[in-house]
Coordinates of C-alpha atoms and ligand atoms in Angstrom, one line a residue:
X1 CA 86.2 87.6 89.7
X2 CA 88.5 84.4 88.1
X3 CA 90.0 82.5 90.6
X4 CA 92.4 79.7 89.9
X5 CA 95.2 78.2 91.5
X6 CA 96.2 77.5 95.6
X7 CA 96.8 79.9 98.8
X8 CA 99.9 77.6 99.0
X9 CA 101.9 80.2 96.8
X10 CA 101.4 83.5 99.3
X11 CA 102.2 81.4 102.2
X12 CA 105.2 80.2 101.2
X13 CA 106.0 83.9 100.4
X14 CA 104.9 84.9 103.7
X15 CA 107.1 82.7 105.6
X16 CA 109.8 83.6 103.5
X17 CA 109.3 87.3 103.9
X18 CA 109.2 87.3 108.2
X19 CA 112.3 85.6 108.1
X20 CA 113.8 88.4 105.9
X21 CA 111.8 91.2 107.0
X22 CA 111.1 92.9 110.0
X23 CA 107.2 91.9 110.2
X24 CA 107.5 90.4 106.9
X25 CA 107.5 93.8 105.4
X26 CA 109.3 96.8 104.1
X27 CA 106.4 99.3 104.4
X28 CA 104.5 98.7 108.0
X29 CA 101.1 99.3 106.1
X30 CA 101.3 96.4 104.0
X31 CA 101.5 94.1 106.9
X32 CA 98.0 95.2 108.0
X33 CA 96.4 93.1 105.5
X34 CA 95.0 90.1 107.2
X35 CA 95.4 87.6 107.9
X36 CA 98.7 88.2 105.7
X37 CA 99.5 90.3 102.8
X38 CA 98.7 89.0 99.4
X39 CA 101.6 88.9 97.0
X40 CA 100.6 90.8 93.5
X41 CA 102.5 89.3 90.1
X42 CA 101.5 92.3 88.1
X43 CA 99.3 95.2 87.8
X44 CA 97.2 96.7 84.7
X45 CA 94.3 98.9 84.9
X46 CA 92.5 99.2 87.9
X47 CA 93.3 95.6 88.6
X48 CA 95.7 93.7 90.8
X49 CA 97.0 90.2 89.9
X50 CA 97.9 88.2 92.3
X51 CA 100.5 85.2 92.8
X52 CA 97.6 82.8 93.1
X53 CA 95.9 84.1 90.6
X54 CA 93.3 86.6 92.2
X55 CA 92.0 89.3 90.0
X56 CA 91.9 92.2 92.6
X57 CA 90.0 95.1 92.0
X58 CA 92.4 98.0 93.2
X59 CA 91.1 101.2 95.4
X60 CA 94.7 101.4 96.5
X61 CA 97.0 102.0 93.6
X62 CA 100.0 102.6 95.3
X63 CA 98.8 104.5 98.5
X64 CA 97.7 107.3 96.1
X65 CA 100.3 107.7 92.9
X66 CA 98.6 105.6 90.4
X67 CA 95.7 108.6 89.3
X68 CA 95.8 106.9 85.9
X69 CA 95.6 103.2 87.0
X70 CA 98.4 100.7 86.5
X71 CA 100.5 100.7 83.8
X72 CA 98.8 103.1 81.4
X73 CA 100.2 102.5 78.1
X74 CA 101.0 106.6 77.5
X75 CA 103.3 106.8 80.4
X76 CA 104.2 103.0 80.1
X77 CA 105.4 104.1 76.7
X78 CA 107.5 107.4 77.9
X79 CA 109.3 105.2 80.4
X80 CA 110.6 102.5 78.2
X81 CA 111.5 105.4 75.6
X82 CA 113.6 106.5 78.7
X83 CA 115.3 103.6 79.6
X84 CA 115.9 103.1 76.2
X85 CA 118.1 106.4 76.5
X86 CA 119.7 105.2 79.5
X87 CA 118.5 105.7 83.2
X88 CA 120.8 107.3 85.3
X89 CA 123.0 109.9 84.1
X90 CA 124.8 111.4 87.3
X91 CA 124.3 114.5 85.1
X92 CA 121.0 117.0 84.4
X93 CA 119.1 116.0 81.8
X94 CA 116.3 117.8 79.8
X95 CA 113.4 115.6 81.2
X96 CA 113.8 117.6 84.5
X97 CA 113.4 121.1 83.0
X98 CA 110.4 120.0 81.1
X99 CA 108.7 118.2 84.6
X100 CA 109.5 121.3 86.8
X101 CA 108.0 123.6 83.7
X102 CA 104.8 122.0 84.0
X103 CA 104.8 121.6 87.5
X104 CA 105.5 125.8 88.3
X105 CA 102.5 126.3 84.9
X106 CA 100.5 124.5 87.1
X107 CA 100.9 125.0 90.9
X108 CA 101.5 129.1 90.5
X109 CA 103.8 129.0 94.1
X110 CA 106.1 126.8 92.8
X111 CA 108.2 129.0 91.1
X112 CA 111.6 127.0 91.3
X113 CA 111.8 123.5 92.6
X114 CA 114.1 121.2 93.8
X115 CA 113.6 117.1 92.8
X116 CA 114.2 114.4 95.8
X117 CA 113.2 110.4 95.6
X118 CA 109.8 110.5 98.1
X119 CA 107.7 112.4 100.2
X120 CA 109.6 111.6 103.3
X121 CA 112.9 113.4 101.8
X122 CA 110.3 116.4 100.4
X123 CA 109.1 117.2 103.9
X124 CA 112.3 117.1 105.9
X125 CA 113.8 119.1 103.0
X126 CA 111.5 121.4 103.3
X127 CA 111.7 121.7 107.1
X128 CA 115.1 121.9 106.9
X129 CA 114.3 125.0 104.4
X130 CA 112.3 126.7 106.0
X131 CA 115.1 126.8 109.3
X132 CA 117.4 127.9 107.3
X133 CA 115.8 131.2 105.7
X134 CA 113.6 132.0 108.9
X135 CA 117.0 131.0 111.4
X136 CA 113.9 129.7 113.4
X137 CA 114.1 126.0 114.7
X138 CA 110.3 125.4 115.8
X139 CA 107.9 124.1 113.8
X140 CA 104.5 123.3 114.1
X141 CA 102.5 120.0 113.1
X142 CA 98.9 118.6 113.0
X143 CA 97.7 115.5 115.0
X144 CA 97.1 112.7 112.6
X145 CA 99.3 114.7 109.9
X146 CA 101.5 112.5 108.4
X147 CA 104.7 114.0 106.5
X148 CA 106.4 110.3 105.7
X149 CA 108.8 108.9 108.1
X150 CA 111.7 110.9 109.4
X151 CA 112.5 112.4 112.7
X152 CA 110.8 116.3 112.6
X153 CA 107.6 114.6 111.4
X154 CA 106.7 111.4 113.5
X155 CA 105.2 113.6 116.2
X156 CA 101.5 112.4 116.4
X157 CA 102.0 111.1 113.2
X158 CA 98.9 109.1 111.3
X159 CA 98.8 106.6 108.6
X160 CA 100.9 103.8 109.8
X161 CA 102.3 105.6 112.6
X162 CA 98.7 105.5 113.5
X163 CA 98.4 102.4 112.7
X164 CA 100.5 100.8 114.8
X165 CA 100.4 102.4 117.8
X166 CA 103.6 104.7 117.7
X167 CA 102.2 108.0 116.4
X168 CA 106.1 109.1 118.1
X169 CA 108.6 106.7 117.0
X170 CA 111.3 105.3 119.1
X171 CA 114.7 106.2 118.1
X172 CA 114.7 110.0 117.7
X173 CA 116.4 112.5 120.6
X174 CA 114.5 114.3 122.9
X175 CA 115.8 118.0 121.7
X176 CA 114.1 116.6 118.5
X177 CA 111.0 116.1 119.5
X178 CA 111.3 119.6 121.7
X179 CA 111.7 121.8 118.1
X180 CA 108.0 120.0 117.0
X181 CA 104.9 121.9 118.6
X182 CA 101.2 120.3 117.9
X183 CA 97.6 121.5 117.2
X184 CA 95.0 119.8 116.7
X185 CA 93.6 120.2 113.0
X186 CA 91.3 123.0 112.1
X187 CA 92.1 124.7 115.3
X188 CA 93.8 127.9 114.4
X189 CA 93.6 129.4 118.4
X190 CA 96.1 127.0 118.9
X191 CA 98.5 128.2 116.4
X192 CA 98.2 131.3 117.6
X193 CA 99.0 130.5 120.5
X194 CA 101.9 129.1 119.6
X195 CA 103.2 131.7 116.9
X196 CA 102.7 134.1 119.6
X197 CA 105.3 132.5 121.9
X198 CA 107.5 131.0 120.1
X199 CA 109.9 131.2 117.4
X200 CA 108.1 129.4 114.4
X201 CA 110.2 128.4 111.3
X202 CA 106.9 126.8 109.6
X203 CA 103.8 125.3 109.7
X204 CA 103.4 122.2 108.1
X205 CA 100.1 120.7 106.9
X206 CA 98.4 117.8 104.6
X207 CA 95.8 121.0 103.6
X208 CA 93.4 117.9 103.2
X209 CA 94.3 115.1 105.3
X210 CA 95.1 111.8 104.0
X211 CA 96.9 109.7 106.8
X212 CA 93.9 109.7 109.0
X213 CA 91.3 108.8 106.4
X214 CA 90.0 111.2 104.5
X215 CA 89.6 115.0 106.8
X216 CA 89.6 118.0 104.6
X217 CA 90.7 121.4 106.3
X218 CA 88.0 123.9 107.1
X219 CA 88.3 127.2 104.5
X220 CA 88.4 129.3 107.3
X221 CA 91.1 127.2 108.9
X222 CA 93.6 127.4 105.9
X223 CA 92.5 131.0 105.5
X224 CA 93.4 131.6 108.8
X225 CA 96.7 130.0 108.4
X226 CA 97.9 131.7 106.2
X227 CA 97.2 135.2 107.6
X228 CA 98.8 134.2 111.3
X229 CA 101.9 132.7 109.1
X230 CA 102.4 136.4 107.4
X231 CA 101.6 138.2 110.9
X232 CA 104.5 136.4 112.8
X233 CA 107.3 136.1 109.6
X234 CA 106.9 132.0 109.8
X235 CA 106.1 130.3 106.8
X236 CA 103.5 128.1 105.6
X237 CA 104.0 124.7 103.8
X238 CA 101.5 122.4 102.5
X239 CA 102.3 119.1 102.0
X240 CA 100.9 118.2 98.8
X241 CA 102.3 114.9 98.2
X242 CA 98.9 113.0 98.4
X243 CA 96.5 116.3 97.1
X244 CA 99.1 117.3 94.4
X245 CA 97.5 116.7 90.9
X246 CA 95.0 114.5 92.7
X247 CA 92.1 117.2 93.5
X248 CA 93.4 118.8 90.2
X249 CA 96.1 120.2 88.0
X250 CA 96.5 122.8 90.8
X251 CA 96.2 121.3 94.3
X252 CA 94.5 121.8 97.0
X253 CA 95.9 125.3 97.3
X254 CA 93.8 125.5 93.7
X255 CA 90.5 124.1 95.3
X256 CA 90.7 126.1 98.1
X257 CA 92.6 129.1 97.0
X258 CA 95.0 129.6 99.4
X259 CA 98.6 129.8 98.6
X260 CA 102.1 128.3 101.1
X261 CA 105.3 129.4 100.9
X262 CA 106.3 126.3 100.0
X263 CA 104.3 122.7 98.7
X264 CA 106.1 119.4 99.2
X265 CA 105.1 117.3 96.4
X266 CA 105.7 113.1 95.6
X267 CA 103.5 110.5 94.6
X268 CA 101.5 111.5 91.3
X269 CA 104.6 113.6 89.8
X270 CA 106.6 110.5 89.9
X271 CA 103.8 108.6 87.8
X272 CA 104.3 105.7 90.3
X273 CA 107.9 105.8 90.1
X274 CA 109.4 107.1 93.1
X275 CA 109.8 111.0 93.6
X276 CA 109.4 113.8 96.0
X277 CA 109.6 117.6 95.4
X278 CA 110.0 120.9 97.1
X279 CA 108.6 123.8 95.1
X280 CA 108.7 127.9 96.3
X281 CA 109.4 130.7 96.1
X282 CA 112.4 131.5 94.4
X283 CA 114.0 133.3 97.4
X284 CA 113.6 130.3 99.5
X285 CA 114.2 127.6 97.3
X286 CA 117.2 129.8 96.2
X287 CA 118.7 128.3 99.8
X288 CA 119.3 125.2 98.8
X289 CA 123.0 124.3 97.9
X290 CA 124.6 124.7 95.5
X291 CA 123.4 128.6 96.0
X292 CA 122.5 128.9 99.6
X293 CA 123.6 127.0 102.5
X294 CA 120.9 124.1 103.2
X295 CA 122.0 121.8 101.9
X296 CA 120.2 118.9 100.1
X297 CA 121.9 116.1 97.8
X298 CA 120.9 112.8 96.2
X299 CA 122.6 110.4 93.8
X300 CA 118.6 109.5 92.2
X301 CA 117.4 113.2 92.9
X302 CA 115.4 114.1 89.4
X303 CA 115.9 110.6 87.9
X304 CA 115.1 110.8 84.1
X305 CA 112.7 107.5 84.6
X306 CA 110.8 109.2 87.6
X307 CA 110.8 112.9 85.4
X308 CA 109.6 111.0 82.1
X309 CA 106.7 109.0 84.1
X310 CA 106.1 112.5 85.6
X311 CA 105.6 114.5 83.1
X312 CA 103.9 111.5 80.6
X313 CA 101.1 111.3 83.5
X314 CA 100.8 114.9 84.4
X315 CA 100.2 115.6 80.3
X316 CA 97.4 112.8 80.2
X317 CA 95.7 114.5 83.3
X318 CA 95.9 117.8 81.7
X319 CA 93.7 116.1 78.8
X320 CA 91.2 116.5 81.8
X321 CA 88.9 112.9 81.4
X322 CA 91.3 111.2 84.0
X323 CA 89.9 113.4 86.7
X324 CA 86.4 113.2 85.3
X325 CA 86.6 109.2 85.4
X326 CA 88.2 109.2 88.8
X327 CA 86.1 111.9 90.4
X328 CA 82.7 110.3 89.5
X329 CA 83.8 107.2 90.5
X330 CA 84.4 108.5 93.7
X331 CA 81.3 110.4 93.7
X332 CA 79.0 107.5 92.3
X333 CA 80.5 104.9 95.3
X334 CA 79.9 107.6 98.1
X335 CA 76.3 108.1 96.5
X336 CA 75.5 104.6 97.2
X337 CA 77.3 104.6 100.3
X338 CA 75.3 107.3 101.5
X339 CA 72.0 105.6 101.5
X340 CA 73.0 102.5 103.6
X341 CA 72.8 103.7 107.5
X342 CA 75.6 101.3 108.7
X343 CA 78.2 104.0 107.1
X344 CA 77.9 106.7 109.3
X345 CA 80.5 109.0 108.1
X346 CA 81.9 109.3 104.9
X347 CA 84.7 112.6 104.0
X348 CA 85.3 112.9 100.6
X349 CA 87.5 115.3 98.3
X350 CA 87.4 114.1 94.8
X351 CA 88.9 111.1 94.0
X352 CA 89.6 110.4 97.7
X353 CA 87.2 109.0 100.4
X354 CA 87.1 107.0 103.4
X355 CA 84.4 105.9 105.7
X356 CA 84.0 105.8 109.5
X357 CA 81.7 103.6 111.1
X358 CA 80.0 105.1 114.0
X359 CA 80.8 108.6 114.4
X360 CA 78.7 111.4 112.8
X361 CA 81.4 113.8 111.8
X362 CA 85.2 113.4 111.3
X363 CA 86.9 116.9 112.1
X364 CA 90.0 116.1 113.2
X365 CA 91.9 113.3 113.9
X366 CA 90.5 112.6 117.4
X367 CA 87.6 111.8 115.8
X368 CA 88.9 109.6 113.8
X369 CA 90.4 107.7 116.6
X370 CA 87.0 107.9 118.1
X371 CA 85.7 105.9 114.7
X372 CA 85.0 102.3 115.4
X373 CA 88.1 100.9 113.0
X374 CA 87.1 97.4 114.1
X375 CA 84.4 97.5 111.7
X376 CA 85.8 99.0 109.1
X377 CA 88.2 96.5 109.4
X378 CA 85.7 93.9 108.8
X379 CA 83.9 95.8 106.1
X380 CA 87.4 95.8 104.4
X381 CA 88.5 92.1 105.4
X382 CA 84.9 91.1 103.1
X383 CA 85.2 93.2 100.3
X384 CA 89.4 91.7 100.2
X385 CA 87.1 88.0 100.6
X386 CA 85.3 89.0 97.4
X387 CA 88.2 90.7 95.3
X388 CA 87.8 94.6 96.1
X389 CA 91.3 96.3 97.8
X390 CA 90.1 99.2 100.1
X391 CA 93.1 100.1 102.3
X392 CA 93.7 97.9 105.0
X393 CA 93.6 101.0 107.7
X394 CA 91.1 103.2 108.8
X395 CA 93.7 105.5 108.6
X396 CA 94.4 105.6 104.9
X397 CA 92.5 106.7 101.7
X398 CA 90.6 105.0 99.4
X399 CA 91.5 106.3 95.9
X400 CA 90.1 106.1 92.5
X401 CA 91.9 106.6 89.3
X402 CA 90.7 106.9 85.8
X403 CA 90.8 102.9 85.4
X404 CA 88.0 103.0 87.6
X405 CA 85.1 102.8 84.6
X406 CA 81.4 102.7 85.0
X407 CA 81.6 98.4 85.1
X408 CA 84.3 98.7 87.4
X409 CA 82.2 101.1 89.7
X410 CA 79.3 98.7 89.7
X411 CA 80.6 95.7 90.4
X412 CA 81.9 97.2 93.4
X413 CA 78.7 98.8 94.5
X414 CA 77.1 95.2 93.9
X415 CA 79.5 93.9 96.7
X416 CA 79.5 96.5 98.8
X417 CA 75.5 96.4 99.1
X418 CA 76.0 92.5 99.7
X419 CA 78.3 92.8 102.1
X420 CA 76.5 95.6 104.0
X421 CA 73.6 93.5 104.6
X422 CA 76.3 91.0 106.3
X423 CA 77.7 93.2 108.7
X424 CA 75.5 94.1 112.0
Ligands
PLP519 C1 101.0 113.7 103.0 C2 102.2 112.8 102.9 N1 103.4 113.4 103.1 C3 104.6 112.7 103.0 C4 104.5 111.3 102.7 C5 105.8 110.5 102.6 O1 105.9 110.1 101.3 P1 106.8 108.8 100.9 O2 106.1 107.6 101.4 O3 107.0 108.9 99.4 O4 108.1 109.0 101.6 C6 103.2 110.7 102.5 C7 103.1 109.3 102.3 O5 103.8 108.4 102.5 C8 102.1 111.5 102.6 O6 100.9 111.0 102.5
LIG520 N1 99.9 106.7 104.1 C1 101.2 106.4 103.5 C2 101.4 107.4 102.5 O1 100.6 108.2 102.0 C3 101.1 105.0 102.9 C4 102.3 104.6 102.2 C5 103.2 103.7 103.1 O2 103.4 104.1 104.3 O3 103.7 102.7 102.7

């Protein structure tokens, strides 16, 4: 890759940013790129540019949104359209009828919906949803499951919970953290167990986990769910912010056939601008002020910029070749990865992967604490030292997006297999 210009630039931007910023950041996971964050001037493709003029090749994009790539001139087109019209009306606009339309044609469970500004805001929606039309307060969580960052959900959170070593955050009251129960993932005895005792609201679940690396959900497990969530009157919500047009147009509820109550939704349906979503059943959704009594509000909820970047990316994937390109690129890097023996595990769903050096299988997210992250640090640190982005955590997902062409996919096998042969 081009490189031109001096380090200087990032430093200066570093020192800048830890005097502003607790930990120089305003996202924790950024700060675990070592041994400091690059600074990125703009973004096409599958490409990241740098302030000192790196030419980055991307496996990032956004911690998941960017399916396309960046900036794809179709939705890049839709967006300036919008803001031609005007970007924040305070009122509802038509934008917001036509996203939830092809959201409920696609995902068949969400049959009304209600538009928030991320993932975070989804999820404790939903939770607070789900209380309110079961007049349950318990819910149930997964190790390693992370449902973004607010006080029902950092309970053995992963991603940069994970991360940083405070899977439960400081700062939230003990009768909090009394309403959240825990299982480990794919063990339905322990939900059981739980449902059986207890009054359960909901149980909440990435139905294939991203915030650990990459751990899909057995069949059986989600199967199982299900059935034990009908049995005891609790409901069942996937959180589908990551999976959500990613695996496909329908989910992983789609892939694996199995249908929640409700799906919290974000990243992709925003086309990279920001966005979160609860989708249900009417008679739940139905709660939400101003008919029912839980109430939700937001000065940016269903933003005509988010909805038109939504809807412009959602219509491209429909077309089908995005996931096509993105899927085989995934597939093609796993192939390779596959036949070196240093990468002992890899999970894969789609256009999502991640490896784990020196365990042979990744069930749950005790094994992937059990993974040895050091070296998949270093693998990382390399490829970063020769211009690939994987994510700087074993805990995240390496993505692909339809950017990701045949050249693209090569070059980065090249540098894996050179890099390979440097680590012991
Ligand atoms: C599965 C899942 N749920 C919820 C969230 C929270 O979303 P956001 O970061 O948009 O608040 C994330 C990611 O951050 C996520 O991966
Ligand atoms: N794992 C997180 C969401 O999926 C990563 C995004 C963030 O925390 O900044």
């Amino acid at each position: 890759m081009v490189k031109r210009g001096d380090a200087v630039l990032n430093k200066d931007l570093w020192r800048e940013a830890l005097n502003l910023f607790a930990g120089g950041v305003n996202s924790p996971v950024r700060a675990a790129v070592k041994p400091q964050p690059f600074y990125t001037d703009h973004a096409y493709g599958p490409f990241l540019f740098t302030e000192n003029n790196k030419k980055i090749v991307d496996y990032v994009l956004g911690y998941g949104p960017l399916i396309l790539g960046h900036s794809p001139q179709q939705v890049k087109e839709k967006v300036i359209d919008q803001i031609n019209k005007g970007w924040l009306y305070g009122t509802p606009s038509k934008v917001e009828i036509k996203l939830a339309e092809k959201i409920s044609q696609h995902i068949r469970t969400v049959e009304k919906i209600r538009f928030v500004n991320s993932g975070t805001e989804a999820t404790m929606n939903a939770i607070r949803l789900a209380r309110g039309y079961t007049k349950r307060e318990k819910i149930i969580k997964f190790d390693g499951n992370y449902h973004g960052a607010h006080d029902y959900a950092l309970v053995d959170a992963g991603s940069a919970a994970t991360e940083f070593g405070v899977p439960i955050s400081d700062g939230i009251p003990k009768d909090v953290l009394k309403t959240v129960l825990l299982c480990n993932y794919n063990d339905l005895d322990c939900v059981e167990n739980f449902l059986k005792k207890e009054d359960i609201a909901a149980v909440i679940l990435e139905p294939i986990m991203g915030n650990m690396g990459v751990i899909p959900a057995d069949q059986d497990f989600l199967e199982g769910l299900r059935e034990l969530t009908k049995t005891y009157n609790s409901l069942l919500i996937f959180d589908e912010v990551i999976t959500g047009f990613r695996v496909g147009l329908e989910g992983a509820q789609g892939l694996y056939e199995v249908y929640p109550d409700l799906t919290t939704l974000g990243k992709i349906i925003g086309g990279g601008f920001p966005i979160g979503a609860i989708g249900g059943k009417k008679e739940i959704i139905d709660n939400f002020t101003p008919n029912g009594r839980v109430f939700n509000a937001g000065t940016f909820n269903a933003n005509p910029v988010s909805m038109a970047a939504g809807l412009a990316t959602i219509e491209e994937l429909e077309k089908g070749k995005p996931y096509d390109i993105a899927n085989a690129a995934a597939r093609e890097i796993v192939e390779e990865l596959d036949k070196i023996p240093i990468f002992h595990t890899i999970n894969s769903v789609k256009s999502m992967f991640q490896i784990f050096f020196g365990i042979e299988e990744v069930h749950n997210a005790k094994d992937a604490r059990n993974a040895n992250k050091e070296k998949y640090i270093e693998f990382q640190r390399k490829l970063l030292d020769n211009d690939i982005f994987f994510p700087p955590s074993q805990y995240e997902t390496i993505f692909t997006s339809a950017a990701h062409t045949d050249e693209i996919v090569s070059l980065t096998i090249e540098r894996i297999k050179k890099i390979a042969s440097e680590i012991k």
